[in-house]
Structures are given as structure tokens and as C-alpha cells.
mmCIF file of C-alpha atoms and ligand atoms in Angstrom:
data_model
loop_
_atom_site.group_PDB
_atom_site.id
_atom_site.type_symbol
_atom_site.label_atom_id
_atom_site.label_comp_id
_atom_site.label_asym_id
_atom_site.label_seq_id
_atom_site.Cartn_x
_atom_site.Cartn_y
_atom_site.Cartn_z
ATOM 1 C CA UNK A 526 0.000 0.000 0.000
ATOM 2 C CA UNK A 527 1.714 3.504 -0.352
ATOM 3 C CA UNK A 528 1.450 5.920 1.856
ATOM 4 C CA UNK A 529 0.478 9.429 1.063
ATOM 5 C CA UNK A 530 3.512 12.227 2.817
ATOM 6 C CA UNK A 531 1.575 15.316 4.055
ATOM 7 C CA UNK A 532 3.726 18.000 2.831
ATOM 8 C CA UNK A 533 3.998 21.842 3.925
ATOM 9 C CA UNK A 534 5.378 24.809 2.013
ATOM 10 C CA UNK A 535 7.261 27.923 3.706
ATOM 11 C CA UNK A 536 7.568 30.754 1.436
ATOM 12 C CA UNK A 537 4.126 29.309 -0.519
ATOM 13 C CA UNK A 538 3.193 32.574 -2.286
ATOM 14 C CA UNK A 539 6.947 32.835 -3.583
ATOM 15 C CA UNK A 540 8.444 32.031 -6.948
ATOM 16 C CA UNK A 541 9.680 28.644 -5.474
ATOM 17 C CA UNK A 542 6.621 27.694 -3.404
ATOM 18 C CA UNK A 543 4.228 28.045 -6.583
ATOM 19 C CA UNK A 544 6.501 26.040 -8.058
ATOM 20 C CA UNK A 545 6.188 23.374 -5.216
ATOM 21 C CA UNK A 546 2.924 23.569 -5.496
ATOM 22 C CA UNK A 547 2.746 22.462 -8.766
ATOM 23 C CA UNK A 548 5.172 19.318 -8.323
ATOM 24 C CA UNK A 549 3.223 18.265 -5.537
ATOM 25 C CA UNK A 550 0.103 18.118 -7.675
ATOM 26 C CA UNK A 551 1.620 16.277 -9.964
ATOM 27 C CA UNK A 552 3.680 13.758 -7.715
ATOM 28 C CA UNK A 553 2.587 10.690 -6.885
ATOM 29 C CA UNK A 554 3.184 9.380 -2.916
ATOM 30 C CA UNK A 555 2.396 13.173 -1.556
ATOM 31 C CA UNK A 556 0.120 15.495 -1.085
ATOM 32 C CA UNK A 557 0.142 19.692 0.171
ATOM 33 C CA UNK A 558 -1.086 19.542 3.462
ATOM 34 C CA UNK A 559 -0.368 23.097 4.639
ATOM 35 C CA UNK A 560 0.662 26.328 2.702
ATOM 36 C CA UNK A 561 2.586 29.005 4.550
ATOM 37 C CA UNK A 562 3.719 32.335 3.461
ATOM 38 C CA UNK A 563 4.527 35.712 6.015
ATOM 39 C CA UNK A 564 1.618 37.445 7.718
ATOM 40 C CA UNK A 565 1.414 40.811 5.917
ATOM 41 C CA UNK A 566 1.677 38.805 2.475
ATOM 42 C CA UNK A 567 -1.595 39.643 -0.037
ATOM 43 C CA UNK A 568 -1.842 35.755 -0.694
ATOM 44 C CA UNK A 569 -3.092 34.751 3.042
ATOM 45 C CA UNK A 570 -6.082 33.374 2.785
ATOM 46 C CA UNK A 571 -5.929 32.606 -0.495
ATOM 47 C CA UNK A 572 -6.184 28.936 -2.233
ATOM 48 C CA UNK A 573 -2.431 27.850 -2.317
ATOM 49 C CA UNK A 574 -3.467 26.144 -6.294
ATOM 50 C CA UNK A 575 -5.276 29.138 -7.279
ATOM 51 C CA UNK A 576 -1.712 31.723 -5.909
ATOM 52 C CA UNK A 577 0.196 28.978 -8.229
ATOM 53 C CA UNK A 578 -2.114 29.472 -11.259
ATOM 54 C CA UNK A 579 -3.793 26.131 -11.083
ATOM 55 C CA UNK A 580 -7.351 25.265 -10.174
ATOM 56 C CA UNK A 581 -7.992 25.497 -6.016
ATOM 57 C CA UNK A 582 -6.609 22.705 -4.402
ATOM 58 C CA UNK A 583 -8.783 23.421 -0.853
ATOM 59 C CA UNK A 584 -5.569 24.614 0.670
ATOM 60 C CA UNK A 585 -5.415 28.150 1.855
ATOM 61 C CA UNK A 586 -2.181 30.228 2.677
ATOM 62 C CA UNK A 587 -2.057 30.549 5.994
ATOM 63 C CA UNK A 588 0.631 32.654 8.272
ATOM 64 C CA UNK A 589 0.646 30.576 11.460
ATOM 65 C CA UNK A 590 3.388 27.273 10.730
ATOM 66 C CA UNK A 591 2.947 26.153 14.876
ATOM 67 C CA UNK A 592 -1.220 25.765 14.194
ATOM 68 C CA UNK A 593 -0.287 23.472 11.261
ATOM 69 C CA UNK A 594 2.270 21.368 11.838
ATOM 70 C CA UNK A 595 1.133 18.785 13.997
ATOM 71 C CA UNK A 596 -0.865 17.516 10.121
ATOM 72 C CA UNK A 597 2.757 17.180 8.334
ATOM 73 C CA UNK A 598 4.988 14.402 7.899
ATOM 74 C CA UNK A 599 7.644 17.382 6.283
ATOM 75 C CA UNK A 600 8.274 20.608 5.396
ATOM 76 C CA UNK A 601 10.000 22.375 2.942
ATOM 77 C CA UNK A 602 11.360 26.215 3.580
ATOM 78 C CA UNK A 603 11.542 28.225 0.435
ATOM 79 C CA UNK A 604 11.177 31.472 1.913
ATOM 80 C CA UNK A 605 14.243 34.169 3.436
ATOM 81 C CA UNK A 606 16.819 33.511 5.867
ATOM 82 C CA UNK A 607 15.505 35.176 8.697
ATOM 83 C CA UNK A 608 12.455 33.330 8.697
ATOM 84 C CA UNK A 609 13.660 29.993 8.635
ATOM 85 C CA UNK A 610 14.848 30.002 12.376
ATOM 86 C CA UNK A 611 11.166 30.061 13.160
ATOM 87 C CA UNK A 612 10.260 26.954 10.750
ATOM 88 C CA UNK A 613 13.499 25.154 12.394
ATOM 89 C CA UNK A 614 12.017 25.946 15.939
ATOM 90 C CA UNK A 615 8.128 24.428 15.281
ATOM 91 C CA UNK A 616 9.734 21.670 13.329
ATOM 92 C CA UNK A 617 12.310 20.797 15.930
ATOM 93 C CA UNK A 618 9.282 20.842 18.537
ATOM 94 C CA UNK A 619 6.800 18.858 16.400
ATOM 95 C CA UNK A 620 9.409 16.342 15.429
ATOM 96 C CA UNK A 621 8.575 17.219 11.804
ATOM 97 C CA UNK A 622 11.511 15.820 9.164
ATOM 98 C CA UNK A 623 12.503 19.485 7.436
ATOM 99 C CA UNK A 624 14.135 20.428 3.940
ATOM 100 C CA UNK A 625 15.274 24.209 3.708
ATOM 101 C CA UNK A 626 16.156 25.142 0.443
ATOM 102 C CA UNK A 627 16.391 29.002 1.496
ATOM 103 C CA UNK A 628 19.584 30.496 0.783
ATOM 104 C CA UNK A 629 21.467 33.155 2.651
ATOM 105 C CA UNK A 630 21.146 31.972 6.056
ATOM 106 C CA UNK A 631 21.333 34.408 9.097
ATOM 107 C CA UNK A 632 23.322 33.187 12.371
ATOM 108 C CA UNK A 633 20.159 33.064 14.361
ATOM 109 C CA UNK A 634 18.692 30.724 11.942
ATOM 110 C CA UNK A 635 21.632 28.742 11.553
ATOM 111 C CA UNK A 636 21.698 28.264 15.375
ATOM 112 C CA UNK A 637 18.203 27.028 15.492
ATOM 113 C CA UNK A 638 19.159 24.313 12.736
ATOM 114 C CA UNK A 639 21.950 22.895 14.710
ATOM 115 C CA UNK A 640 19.622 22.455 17.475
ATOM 116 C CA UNK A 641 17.037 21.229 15.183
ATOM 117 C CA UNK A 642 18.895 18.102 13.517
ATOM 118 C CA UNK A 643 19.312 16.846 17.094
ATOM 119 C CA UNK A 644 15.697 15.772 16.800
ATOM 120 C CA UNK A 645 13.946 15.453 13.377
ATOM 121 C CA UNK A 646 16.127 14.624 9.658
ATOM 122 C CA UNK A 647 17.031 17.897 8.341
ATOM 123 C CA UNK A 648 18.396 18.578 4.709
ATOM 124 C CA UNK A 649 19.305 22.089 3.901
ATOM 125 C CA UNK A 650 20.494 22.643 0.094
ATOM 126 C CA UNK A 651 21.193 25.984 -1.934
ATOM 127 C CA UNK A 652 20.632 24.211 -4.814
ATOM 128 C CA UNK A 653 17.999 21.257 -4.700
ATOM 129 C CA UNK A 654 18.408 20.464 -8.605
ATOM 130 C CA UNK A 655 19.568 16.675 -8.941
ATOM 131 C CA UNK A 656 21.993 17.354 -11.653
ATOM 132 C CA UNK A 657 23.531 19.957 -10.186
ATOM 133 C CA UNK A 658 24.294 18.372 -7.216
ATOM 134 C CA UNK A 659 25.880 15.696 -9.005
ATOM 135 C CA UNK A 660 28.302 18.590 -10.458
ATOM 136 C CA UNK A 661 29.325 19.352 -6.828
ATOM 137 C CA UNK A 662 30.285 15.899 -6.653
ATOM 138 C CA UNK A 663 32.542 16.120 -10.026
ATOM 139 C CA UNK A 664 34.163 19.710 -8.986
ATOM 140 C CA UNK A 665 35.165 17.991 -5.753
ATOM 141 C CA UNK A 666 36.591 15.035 -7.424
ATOM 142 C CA UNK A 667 38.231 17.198 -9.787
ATOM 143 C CA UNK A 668 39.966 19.766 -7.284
ATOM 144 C CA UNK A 669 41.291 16.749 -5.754
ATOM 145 C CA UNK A 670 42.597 15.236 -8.773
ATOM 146 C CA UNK A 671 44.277 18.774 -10.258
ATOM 147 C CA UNK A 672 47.414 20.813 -8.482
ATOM 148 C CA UNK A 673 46.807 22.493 -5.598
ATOM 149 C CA UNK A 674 48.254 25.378 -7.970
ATOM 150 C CA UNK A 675 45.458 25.992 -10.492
ATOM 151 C CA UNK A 676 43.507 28.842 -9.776
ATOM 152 C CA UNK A 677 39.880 27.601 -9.598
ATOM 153 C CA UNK A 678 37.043 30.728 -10.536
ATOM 154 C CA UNK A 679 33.141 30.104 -9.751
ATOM 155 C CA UNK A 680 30.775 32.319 -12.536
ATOM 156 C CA UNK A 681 27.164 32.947 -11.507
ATOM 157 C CA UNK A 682 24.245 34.403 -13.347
ATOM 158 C CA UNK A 683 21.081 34.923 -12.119
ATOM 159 C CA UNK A 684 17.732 37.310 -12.516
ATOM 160 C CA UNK A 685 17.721 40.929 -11.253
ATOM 161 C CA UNK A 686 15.796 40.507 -8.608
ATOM 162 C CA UNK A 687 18.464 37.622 -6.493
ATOM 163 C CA UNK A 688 19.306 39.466 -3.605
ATOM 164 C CA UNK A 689 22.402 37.590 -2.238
ATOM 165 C CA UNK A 690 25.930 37.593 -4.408
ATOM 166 C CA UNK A 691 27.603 35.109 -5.180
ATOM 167 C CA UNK A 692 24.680 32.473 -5.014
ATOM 168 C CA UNK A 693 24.037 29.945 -2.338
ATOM 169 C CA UNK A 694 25.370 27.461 -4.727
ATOM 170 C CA UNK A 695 28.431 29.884 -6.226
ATOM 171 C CA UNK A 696 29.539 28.862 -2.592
ATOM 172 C CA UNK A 697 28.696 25.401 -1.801
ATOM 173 C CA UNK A 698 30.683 25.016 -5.252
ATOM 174 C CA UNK A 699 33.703 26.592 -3.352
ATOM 175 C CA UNK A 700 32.719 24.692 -1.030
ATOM 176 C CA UNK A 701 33.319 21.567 -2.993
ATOM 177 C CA UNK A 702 36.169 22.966 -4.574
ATOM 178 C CA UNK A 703 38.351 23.437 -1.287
ATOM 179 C CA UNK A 704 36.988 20.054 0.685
ATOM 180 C CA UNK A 705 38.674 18.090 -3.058
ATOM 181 C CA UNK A 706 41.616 19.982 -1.947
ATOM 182 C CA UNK A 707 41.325 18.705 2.137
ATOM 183 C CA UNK A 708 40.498 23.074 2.763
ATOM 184 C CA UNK A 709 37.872 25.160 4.044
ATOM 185 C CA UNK A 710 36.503 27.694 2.173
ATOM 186 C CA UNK A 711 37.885 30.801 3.540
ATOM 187 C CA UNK A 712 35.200 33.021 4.578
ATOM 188 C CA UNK A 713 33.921 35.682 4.189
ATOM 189 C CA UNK A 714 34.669 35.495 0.241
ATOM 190 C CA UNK A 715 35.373 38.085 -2.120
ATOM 191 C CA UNK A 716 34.517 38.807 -5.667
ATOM 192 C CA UNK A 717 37.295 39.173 -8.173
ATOM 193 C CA UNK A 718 38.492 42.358 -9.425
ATOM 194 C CA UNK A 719 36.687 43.933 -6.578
ATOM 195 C CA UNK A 720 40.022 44.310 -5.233
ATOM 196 C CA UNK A 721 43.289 45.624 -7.539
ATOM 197 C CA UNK A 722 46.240 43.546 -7.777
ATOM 198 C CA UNK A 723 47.344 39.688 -8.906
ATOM 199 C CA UNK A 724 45.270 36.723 -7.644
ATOM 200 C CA UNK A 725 46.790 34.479 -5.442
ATOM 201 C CA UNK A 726 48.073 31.178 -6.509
ATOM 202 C CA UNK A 727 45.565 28.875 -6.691
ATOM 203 C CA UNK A 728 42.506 30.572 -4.871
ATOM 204 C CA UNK A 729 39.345 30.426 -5.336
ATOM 205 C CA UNK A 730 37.089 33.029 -6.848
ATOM 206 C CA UNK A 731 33.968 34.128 -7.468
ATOM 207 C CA UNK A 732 32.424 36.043 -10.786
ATOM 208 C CA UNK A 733 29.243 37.482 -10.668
ATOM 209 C CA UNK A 734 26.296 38.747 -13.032
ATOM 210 C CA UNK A 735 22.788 39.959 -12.201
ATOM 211 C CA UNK A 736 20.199 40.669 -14.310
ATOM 212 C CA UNK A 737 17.184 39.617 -16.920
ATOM 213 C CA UNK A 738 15.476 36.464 -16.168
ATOM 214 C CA UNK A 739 18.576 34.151 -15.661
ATOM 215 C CA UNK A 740 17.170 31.162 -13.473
ATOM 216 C CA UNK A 741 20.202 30.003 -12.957
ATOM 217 C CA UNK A 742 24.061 29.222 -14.560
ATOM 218 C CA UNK A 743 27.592 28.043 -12.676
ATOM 219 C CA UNK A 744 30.193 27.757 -14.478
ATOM 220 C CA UNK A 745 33.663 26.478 -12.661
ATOM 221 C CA UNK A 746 36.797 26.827 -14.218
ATOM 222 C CA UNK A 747 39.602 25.287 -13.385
ATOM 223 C CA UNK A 748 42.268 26.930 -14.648
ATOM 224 C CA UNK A 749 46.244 26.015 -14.899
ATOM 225 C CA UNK A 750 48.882 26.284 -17.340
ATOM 226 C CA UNK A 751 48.520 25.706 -20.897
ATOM 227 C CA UNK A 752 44.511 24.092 -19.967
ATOM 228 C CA UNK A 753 41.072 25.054 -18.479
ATOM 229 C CA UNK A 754 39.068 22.767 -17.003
ATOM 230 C CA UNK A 755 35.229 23.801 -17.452
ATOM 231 C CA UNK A 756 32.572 22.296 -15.326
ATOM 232 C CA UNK A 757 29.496 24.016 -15.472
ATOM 233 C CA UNK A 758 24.913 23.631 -14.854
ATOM 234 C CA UNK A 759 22.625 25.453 -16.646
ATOM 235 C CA UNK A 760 18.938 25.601 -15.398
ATOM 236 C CA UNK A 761 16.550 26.970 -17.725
ATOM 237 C CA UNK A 762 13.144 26.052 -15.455
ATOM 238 C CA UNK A 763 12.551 26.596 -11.809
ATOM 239 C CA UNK A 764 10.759 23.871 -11.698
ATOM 240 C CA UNK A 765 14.306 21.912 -11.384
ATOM 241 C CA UNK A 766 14.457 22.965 -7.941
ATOM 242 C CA UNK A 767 11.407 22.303 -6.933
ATOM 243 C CA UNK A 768 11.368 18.644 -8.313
ATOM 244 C CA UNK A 769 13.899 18.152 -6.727
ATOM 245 C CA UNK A 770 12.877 19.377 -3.374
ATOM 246 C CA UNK A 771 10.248 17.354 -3.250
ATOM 247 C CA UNK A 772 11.641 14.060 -4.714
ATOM 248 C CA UNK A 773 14.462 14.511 -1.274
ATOM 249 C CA UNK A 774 11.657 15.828 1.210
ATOM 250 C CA UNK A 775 9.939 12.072 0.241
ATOM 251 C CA UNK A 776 13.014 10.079 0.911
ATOM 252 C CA UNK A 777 13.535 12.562 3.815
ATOM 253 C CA UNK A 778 10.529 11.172 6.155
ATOM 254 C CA UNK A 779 11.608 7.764 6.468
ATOM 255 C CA UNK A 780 15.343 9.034 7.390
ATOM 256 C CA UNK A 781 16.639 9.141 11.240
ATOM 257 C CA UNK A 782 17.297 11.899 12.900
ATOM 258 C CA UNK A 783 20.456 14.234 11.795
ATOM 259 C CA UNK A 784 21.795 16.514 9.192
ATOM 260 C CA UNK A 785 21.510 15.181 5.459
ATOM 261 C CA UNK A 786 22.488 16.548 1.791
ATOM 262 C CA UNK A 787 21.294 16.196 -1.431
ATOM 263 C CA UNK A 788 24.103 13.981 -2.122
ATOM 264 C CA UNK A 789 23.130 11.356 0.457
ATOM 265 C CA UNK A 790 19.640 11.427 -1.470
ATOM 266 C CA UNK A 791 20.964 11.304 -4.585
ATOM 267 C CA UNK A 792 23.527 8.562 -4.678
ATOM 268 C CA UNK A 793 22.297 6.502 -1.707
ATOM 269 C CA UNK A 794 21.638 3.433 -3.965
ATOM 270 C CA UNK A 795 25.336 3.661 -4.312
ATOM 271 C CA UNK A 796 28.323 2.054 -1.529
ATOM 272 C CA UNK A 797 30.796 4.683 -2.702
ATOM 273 C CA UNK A 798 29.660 8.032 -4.172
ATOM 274 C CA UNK A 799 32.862 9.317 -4.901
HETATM 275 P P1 NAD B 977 10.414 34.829 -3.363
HETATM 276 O O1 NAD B 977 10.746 36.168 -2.798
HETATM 277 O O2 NAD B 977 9.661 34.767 -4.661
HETATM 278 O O3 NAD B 977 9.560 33.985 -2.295
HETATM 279 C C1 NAD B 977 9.806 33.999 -0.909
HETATM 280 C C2 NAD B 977 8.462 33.818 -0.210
HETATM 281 O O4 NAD B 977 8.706 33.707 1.205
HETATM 282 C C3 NAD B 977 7.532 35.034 -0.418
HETATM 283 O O5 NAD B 977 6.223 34.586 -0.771
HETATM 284 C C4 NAD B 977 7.538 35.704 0.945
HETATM 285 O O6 NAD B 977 6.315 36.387 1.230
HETATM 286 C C5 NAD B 977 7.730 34.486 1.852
HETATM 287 N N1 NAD B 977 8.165 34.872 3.190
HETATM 288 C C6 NAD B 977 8.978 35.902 3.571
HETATM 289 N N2 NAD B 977 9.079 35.944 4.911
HETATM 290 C C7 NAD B 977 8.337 34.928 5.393
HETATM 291 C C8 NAD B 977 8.034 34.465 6.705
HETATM 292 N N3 NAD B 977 8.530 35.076 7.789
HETATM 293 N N4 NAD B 977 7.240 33.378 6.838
HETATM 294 C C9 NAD B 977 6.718 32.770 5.756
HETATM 295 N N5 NAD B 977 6.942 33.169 4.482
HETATM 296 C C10 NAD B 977 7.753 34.235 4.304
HETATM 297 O O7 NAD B 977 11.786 34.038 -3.460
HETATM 298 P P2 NAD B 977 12.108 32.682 -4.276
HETATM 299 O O8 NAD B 977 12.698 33.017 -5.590
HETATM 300 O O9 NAD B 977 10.910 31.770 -4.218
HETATM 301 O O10 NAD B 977 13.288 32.081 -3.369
HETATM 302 C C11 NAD B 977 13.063 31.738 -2.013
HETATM 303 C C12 NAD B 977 14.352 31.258 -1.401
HETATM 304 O O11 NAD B 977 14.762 30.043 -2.038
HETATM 305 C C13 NAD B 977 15.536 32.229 -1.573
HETATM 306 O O12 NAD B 977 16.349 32.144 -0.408
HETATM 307 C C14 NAD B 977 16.266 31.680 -2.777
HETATM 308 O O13 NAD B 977 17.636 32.053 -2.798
HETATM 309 C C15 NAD B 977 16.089 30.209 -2.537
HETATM 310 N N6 NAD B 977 16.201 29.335 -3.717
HETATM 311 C C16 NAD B 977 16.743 28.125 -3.513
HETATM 312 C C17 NAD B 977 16.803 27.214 -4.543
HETATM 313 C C18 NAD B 977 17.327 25.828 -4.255
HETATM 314 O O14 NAD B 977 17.487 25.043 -5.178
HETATM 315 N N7 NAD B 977 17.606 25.492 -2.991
HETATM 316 C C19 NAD B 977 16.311 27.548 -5.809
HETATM 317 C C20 NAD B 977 15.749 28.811 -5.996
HETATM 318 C C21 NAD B 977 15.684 29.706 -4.934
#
């Protein structure tokens, strides 16, 4: 018999949570359960299909995540950082399994996340697209595999409207880049050519361009002497994302307690992943 996941949206009203919206109509094995967007927002109140552009689905937006939670079996944050320490805190309480996909973190939410995978399976991802997680797993194979010496430089595009530069996944790409290399990404990163003079041997950088209607492009470059190594993922539909998010959230319910990734999702059928 299979069993139907109640699922809940944070950041419903939002590019992202209409798109989650959608994938849960479609997806077999789940159903929304609870749509929740910020209390001053013009969709509360409003059918959560209807926000999305589809027919109503008899879910309306609601503001308050604590009166709701005790329906879910998981819930997926698409919203802004400083909300998501308040969807780690009800989750954490309700011991309700939690994927955050918001990028751009603040410290207080961050805190309530550590506290959080103590009790319920927690996946937070910048970028919940399946092939692009699969490219973090090649960029860290390949900065292990190449000279400590090449410069390595992560490009970004993205719409106008992204607020945070460089993008939660420019950085779990550096991310990648310096665990290949047995490093931590130093922090806080800069952006090159914001500063004059010659880059440093082998750092890693980050390029950035805003504007249009760019959903998303990385591009990492490898680059030594005589030869570039190019790496990049192009998404050309949100709806990437959003697949996804949901397709992890799934496998997320059934998980233990703890802190997961996208990777542990994507190649758990698999005894070594790298
Ligand atoms: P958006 O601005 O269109 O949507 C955000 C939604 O969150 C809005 O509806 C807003 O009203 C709502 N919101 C704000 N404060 C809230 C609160 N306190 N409680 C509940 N809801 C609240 O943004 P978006 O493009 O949908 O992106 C949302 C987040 O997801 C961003 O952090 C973005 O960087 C990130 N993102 C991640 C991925 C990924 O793959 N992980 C992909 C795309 C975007």
C-alpha cells in the first residue's frame, strides 16, 4: 500500500513555493497539506493552487506554521533567511523531518538548525536540482585530482531581482572545490576584481552577473597552465528545484534523525559516491 507524505510549504506565495505547489500536484506518494507564506503577504487566505495558477486545491495560505504542523509528515522552507529560524524551531518541537532550500542563512537561523537536527532529519540545500548536485560531486573530485596550484574561478548568473551575491550554490561550489583539496573555504569570500592587484596562486574566486530572467548558470573553471578545465549547470526552469525538493523531502521522512544533503539522497543506492 503507499502511503500518502503530508507535505507543507514555507515561502508558498513565492516564486519557489508556486513552483512546489505544482510538483506536488503532480507527484505521486504526496500530497500539500499546509501552505505558509509571512503574515502581511496579499496571498493569506488565499487557495495555495489558485496563488500557483492552477485550479484550487482546498488549501489556503495561511501565516501561522505552529497551528499546522502537527498535520505534516515534512516541510519544505523556500522562503528568506531570517524566517527559517522560526520553521526550524516548530519543526524541531513537532518532530517534523525538514528540507530548507532558502539560501542566505542568518546566524540566528543557523543556530536554530543545529539544534534542530538533534531531533527530526534535516536537509538544507542551496541548490535542490539533482543534476547539479551531481556537479558538486565532479568539482570535488576534480579539485582533488588537479594541483593544488590551479587557480579555480566560480561564474554565476542569475535574474535581477536575487538578492544575495555570489549564489548559495556559487559557494557550496567553493565549497566543494576546497573540501577536493582537504580546505575550508575561507570566509567571508570576495569577488574578483573587486580588489586591484594579482590573484593568489591557486585561490578560489567568485564572478558574478545579475540581471534579466537568468534562473540560474555556474560555471567552474579550473584553470592552470597551458589548460582550463570547465565544469558548469545550466537551469533553464525553476521547476528543477522544486522537483527536486520534493523528490528529497519524500526520501527525507523515512530518514533518522540528523543533518543530510542532497548527495546522500541522490547517490544513496550507491556504496561509494565518490
Ligand atoms: P520569493 O521572494 O519569490 O519567495 C519567498 C516567499 O517567502 C515570499 O512569498 C515571501 O512572502 C515568503 N516569506 C517571507 N518571509 C516569510 C516568513 N517570515 N514566513 C513565511 N513566508 C515568508 O523568493 P524565491 O525566488 O521563491 O526564493 C526563495 C528562497 O529560495 C531564496 O532564499 C532563494 O535564494 C532560494 N532558492 C533556492 C533554490 C534551491 O534550489 N535550494 C532555488 C531557488 C531559490
Amino acid at each position: 500500500m503507499t502511503v500518502t507524505s503530508r507535505v507543507g510549504i514555507v515561502g508558498a506565495a513565492g516564486r519557489m513555493g508556486m513552483e512546489l505547489v505544482k510538483v506536488l500536484r503532480d507527484t505521486p506518494g504526496a500530497r500539500l497539506a499546509a501552505a505558509i507564506d509571512r503574515p502581511d503577504g496579499a496571498s493569506v487566505g488565499k487557495d495555495a493552487g489558485e496563488v500557483a495558477g492552477l485550479p484550487a486545491i482546498g488549501v489556503r495560505i495561511g501565516a501561522d506554521l505552529a497551528a499546522v504542523i502537527g498535520g505534516l509528515d515534512v516541510l519544505i522552507d523556500f522562503s528568506t533567511g531570517a524566517a527559517v529560524a522560526a520553521t526550524a524551531t516548530v519543526c524541531g518541537a513537532a518532530g517534523v523531518a525538514l528540507l530548507v532550500g532558502t539560501t542566505a542563512l542568518d546566524e540566528n537561523a543557523r543556530h536554530q538548525l543545529d539544534a534542530a537536527a538533534g531531533k527530526i532529519p534535516l536537509l538544507i540545500s542551496a541548490n535542490t536540482s539533482l543534476a547539479l548536485n551531481v556537479l558538486l560531486n565532479l568539482v570535488r573530485q576534480a579539485a582533488r585530482a588537479l594541483p593544488a596550484g590551479y587557480d579555480i574561478e566560480i561564474l554565476e548568473a542569475h535574474h535581477r531581482h536575487k538578492i544575495d551575491a555570489p549564489s548559495g550554490t556559487a559557494l557550496a561550489l567553493g565549497e566543494a572545490a576546497a573540501a577536493g583539496r582537504g580546505e575550508r573555504l575561507a570566509s567571508p569570500v570576495g569577488v574578483t576584481g573587486a580588489t586591484a592587484g594579482a590573484r593568489q596562486p591557486g585561490s578560489i574566486g567568485f564572478s558574478v552577473v545579475r540581471g534579466g530572467d537568468v534562473v540560474g548558470e555556474h560555471d567552474v573553471r579550473f584553470l592552470g597552465p597551458g589548460e582550463q578545465l570547465r565544469l558548469s549547470h545550466v537551469a533553464t526552469d525553476r521547476a528543477i528545484f522544486a522537483r527536486g525538493a520534493v523528490a528529497a523531502a519524500l526520501w527525507l521522512v523515512k530518514r533518522p534523525a540528523g543533518r543530510y544533503q542532497m548527495a546522500d539522497f541522490i547517490f544513496k543506492d550507491q556504496l561509494d559516491t565518490e
